[in-house]
Coordinates of C-alpha atoms in Angstrom, one line a residue:
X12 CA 134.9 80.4 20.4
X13 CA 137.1 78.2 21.1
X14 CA 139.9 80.8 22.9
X15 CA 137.0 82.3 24.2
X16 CA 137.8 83.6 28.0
X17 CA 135.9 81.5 30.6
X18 CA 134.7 83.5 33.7
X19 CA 135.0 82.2 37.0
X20 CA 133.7 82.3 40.8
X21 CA 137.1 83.4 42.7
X22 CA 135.0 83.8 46.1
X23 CA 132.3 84.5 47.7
X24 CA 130.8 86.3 51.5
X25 CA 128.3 87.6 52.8
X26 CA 127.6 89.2 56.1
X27 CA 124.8 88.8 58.6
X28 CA 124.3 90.6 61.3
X29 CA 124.3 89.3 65.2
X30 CA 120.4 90.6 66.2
X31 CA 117.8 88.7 64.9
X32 CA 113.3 89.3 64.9
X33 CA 111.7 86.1 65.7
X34 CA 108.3 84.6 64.4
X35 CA 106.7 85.5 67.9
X36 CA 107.8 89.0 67.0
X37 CA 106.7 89.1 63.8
X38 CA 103.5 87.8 65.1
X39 CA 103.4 90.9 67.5
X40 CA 103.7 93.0 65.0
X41 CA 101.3 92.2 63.6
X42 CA 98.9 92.3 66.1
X43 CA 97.9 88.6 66.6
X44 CA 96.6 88.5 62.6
X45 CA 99.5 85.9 62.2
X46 CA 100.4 83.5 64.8
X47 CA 103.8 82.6 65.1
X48 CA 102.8 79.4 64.3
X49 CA 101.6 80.8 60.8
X50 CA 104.6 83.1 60.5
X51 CA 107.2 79.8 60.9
X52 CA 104.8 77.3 58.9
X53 CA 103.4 79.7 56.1
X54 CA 105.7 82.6 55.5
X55 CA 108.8 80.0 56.7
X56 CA 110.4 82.5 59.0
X57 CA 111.8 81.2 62.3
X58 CA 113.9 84.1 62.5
X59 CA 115.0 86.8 60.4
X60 CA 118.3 89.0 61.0
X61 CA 118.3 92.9 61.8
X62 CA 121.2 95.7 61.3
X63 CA 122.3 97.6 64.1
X64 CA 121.5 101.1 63.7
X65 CA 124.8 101.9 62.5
X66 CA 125.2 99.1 59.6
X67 CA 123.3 100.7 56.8
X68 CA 123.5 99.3 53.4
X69 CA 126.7 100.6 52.3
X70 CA 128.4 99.5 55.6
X71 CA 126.6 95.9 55.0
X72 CA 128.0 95.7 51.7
X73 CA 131.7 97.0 52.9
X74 CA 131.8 94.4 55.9
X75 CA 131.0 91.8 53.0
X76 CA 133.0 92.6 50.5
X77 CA 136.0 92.4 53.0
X78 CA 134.8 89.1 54.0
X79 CA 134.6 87.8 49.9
X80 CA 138.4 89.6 49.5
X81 CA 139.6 87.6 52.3
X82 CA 138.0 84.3 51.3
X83 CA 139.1 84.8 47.8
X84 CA 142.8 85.6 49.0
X85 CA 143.4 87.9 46.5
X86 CA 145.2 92.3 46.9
X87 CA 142.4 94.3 46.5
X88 CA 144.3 96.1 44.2
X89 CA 143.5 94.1 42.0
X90 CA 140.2 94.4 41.6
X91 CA 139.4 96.3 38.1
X92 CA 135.9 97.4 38.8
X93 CA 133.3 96.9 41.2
X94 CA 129.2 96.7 40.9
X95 CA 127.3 97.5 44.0
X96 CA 124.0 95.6 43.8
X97 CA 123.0 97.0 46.8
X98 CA 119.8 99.0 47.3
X99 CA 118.8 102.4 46.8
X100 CA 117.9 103.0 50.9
X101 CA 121.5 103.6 52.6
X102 CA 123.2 106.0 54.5
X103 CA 123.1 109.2 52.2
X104 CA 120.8 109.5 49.1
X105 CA 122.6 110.4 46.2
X106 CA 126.0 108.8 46.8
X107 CA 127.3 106.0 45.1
X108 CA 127.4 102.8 47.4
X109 CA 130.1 101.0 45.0
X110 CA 132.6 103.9 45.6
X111 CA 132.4 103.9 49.2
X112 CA 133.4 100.0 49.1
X113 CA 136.2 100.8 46.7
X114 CA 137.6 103.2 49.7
X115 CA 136.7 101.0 52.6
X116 CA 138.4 97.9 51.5
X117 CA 141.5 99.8 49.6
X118 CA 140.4 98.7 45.8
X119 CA 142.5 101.6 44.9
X120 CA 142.9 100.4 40.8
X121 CA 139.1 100.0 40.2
X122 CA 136.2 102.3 39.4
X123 CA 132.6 101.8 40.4
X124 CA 129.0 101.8 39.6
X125 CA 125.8 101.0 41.4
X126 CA 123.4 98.6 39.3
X127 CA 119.5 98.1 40.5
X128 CA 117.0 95.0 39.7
X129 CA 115.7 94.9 42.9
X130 CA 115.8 91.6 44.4
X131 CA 117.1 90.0 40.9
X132 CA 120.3 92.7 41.2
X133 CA 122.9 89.7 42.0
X134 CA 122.2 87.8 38.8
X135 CA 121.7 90.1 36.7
X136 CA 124.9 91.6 38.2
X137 CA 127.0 88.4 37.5
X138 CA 125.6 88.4 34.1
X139 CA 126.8 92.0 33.2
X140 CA 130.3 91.7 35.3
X141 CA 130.5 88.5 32.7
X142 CA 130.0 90.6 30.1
X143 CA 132.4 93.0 30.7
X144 CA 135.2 90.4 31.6
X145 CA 134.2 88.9 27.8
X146 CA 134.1 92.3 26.2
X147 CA 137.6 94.3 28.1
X148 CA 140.6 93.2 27.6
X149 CA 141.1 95.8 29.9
X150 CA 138.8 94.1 32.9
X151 CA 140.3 90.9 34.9
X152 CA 138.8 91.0 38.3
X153 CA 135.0 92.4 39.2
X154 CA 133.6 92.7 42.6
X155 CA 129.8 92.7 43.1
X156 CA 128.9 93.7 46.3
X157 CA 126.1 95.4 48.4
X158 CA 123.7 95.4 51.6
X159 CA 120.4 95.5 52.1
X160 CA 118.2 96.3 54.5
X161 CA 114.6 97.4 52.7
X162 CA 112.3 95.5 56.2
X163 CA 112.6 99.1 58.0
X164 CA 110.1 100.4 55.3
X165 CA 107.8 97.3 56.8
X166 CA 104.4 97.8 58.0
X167 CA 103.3 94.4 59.5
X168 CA 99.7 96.0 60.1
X169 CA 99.6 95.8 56.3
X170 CA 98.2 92.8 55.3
X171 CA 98.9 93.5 51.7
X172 CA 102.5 93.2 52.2
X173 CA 102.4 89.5 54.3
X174 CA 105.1 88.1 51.7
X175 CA 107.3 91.3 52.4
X176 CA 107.7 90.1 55.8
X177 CA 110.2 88.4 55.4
X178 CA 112.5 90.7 54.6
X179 CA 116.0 91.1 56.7
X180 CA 119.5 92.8 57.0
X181 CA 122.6 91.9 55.6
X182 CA 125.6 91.8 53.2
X183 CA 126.6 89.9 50.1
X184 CA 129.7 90.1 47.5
X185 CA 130.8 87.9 44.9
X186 CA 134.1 87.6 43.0
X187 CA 134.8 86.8 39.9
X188 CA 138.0 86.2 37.5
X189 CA 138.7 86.2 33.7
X190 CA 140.0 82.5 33.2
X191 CA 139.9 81.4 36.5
X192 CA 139.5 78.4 35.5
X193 CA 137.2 77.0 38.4
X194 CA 133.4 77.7 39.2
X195 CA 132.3 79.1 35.6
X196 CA 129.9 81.2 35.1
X197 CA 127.1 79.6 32.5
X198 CA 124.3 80.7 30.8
X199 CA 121.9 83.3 32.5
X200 CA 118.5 84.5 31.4
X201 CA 116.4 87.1 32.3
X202 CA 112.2 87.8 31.7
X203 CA 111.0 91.3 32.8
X204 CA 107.4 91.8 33.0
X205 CA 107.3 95.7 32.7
X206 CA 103.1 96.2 33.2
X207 CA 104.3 95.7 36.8
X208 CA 106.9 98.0 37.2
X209 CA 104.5 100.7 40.1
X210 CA 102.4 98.2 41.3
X211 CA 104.9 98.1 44.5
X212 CA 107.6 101.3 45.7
X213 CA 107.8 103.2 49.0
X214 CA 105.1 105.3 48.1
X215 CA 106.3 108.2 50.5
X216 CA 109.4 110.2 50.2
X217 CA 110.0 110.3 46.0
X218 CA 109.3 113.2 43.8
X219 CA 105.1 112.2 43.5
X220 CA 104.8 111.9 47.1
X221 CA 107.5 114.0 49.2
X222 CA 108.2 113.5 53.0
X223 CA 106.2 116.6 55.0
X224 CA 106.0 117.1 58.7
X225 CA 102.7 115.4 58.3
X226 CA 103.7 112.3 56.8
X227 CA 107.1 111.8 57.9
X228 CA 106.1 109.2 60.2
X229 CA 103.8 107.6 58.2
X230 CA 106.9 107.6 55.1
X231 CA 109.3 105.3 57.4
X232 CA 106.9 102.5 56.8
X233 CA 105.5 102.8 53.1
X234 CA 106.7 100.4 51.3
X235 CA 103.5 99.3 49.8
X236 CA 101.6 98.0 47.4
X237 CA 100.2 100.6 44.9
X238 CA 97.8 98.0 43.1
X239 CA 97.7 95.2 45.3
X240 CA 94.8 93.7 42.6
X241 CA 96.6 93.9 39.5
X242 CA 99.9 92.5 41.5
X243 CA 98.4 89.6 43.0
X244 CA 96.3 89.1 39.5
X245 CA 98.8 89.0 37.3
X246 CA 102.3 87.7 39.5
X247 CA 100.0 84.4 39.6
X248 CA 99.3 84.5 36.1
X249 CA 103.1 84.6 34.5
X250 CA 105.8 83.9 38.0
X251 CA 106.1 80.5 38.0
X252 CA 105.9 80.2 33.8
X253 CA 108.5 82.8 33.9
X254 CA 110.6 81.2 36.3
X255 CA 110.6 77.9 35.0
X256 CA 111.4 79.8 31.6
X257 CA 114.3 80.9 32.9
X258 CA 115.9 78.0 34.3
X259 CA 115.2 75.9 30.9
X260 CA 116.7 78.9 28.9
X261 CA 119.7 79.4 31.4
X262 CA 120.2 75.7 31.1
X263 CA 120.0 75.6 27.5
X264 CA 122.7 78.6 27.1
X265 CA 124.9 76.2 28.6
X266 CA 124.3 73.2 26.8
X267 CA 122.5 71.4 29.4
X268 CA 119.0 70.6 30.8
X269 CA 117.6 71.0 33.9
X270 CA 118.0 67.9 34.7
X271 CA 121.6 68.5 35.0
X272 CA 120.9 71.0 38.4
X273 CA 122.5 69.9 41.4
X274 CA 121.6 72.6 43.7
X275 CA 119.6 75.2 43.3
X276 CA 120.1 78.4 45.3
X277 CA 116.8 80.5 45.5
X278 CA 115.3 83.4 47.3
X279 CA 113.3 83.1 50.7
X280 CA 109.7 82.4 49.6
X281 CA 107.0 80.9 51.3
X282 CA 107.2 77.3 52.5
X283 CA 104.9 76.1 50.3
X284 CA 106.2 77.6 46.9
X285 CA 109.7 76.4 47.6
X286 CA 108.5 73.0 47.7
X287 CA 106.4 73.5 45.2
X288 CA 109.8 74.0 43.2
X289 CA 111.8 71.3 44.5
X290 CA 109.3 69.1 43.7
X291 CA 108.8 70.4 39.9
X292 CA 112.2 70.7 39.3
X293 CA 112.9 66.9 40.6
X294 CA 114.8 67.9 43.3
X295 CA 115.7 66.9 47.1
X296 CA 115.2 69.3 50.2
X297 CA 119.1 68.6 50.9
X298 CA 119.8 70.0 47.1
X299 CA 118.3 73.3 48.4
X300 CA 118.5 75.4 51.7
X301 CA 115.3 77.1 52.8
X302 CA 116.1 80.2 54.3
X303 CA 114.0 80.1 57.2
X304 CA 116.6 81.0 59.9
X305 CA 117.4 84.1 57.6
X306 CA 114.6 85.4 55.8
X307 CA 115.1 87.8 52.6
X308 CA 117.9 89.1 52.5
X309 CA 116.9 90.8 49.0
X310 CA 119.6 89.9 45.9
X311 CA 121.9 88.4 48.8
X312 CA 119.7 85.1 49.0
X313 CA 121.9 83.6 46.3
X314 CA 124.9 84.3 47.8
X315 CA 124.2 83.6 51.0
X316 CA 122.5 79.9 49.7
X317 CA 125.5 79.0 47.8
X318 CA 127.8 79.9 50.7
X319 CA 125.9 77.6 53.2
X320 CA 125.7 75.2 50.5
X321 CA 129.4 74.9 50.3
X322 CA 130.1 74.8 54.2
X323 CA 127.6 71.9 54.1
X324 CA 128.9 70.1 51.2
X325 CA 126.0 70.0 49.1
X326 CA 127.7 71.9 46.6
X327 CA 131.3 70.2 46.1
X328 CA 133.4 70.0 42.6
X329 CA 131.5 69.2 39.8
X330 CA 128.3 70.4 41.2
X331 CA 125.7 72.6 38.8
X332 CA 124.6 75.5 40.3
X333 CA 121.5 76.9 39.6
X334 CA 120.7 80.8 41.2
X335 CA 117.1 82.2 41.0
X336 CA 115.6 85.3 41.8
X337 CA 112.7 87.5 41.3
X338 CA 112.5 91.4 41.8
X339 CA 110.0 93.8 42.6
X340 CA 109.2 95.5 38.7
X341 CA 108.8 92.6 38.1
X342 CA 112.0 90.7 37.2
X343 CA 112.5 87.0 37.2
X344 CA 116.2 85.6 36.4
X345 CA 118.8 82.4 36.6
X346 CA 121.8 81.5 36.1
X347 CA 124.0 78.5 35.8
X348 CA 127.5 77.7 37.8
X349 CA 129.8 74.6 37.0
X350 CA 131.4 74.1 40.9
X351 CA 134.9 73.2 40.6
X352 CA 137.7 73.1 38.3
X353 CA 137.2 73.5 34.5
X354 CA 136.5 70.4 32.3

């Protein structure tokens, strides 16, 4: 264990695009059931940013990825492999996302593959690119990058899906390096809660229910939920338990307690659960950033909080990182991230 490889953060970027919905928007949308008053105090969305028509998730996950290469410094022919995390709506069905960033940013020595965990599809990416660094001699340098842009399946008459109203455009990518020797990679765990996996799905335009010239309208804003009781029912039941499972197990993978976190980088939730969390995990507003000038940006939350984290400099050297996420299926994960050179 002791010559064991250490894995490392070699950069980070994300991209966001330059049009943004507002909460008085939102509240149109709506139809007046939310104020905008409710949409900025309860569902903590000022504003929220949207693609142009031509930055689909592929292109969100290439502009990105460019960004992360060029932070990071590094040829991107060097890059070994690379794991698109973004989601399954994009340009074309059946392509592979990760393939069309190898090309776009000239990662000419890699191969690629998409991976898919929903809004949990950045950790549990990290954790597998980890993997792979440990287990390839073969495998020095892993990209994980992807876009998402999932809001244009939003129906904001449906009050089912308030707390997917939130959700916004953009880019993320991550870097990382077999014995980089700064910004480790921890400990990660990871709960699934499988009883959930079709209680939410674009109900319109898969195999069960195919896109017809009667519903095709209808199918551009289906993302729904297919049991909203059951959801609801059981998401209060286990999420927060899970969570909080995670975290401890994370921290305990890496021979630490939560009381070690410095900073903890978490998906766009409403106001009140993120505060909720601070508050049980012990920690400070200014140890967090609340994404309310972004949204959900899907699996790029992390990225995006741990990038305005560093510009801030509330994450410096020697900083423990925690990332959280949840996805759709259900999926809960965290991870843990020593900032800064190796001890």
């Amino acid at each position: 264990m002791a010559n064991r490889p250490n894995i490392g953060i070699a950069g980070i970027g994300t991209y966001i695009p330059q049009n943004y919905m507002t909460a008085e928007q939102i509240s149109a949308a709506t139809n007046g059931v939310w104020s905008a008053q409710a949409v900025a105090d309860k569902l903590g969305i000022i504003r929220k940013p949207i693609a142009a028509p031509h930055e689909g998730t592929q292109e969100l996950g290439y502009l990105a990825a460019q960004k992360c290469i060029q932070n990071a410094g590094i040829d991107p022919a060097e890059i070994d492999v690379i794991l698109c995390m973004g989601e399954e709506y994009k340009e074309y069905p059946l392509t592979t996302s990760a393939l069309y960033i190898q090309d776009k940013i000239g990662a000419v020595n890699a191969w690629g593959i998409d991976v898919q965990n929903r809004c949990c599809t950045t950790v549990s990416a990290i954790k597998i690119a980890k993997d792979m660094l440990l287990a390839d001699d073969e495998i020095n340098t892993i990209l994980i990058a992807g876009g998402y842009r999932n809001g244009d399946f939003i129906d904001y008459a449906d009050s089912n899906v308030s707390f997917m109203f939130n959700l916004a455009d953009g880019g993320g990518a991550i870097l990382l390096k077999k014995n980089h020797n700064r910004n480790l990679v921890l400990g990660t765990h990871i709960i699934a809660d499988a009883s959930l996996a079709r209680t939410a799905a674009v109900e319109i335009g898969g195999q069960v229910n195919p896109i017809t010239s009667a519903n095709v309208e209808e199918a551009q804003k289906s993302l729904r939920l297919l049991d909203a009781e059951a959801m609801k029912h059981r998401l209060n039941e286990v999420s927060m338990p899970n969570w909080y499972k995670c975290i401890d197990r994370a921290f305990e993978k890496s021979g630490m307690t939560r009381a070690a976190m410095d900073y903890l980088a978490i998906l766009h939730i409403k106001r009140s659960g993120h505060e909720a969390m601070l508050k049980e995990l012990g920690l400070q507003p200014y140890q967090s950033t609340y994404l309310e000038n972004y949204g959900h940006l899907g699996q790029i939350d992390q990225l995006l909080s741990l990038e305005l984290a560093l510009n801030e400099g509330k994450v410096r050297d020697g900083s423990v990182v925690c990332m959280l996420s949840a996805g759709i299926g259900y999926v809960w994960a965290a991870n843990v991230i020593r900032w800064g050179n190796k001890a």
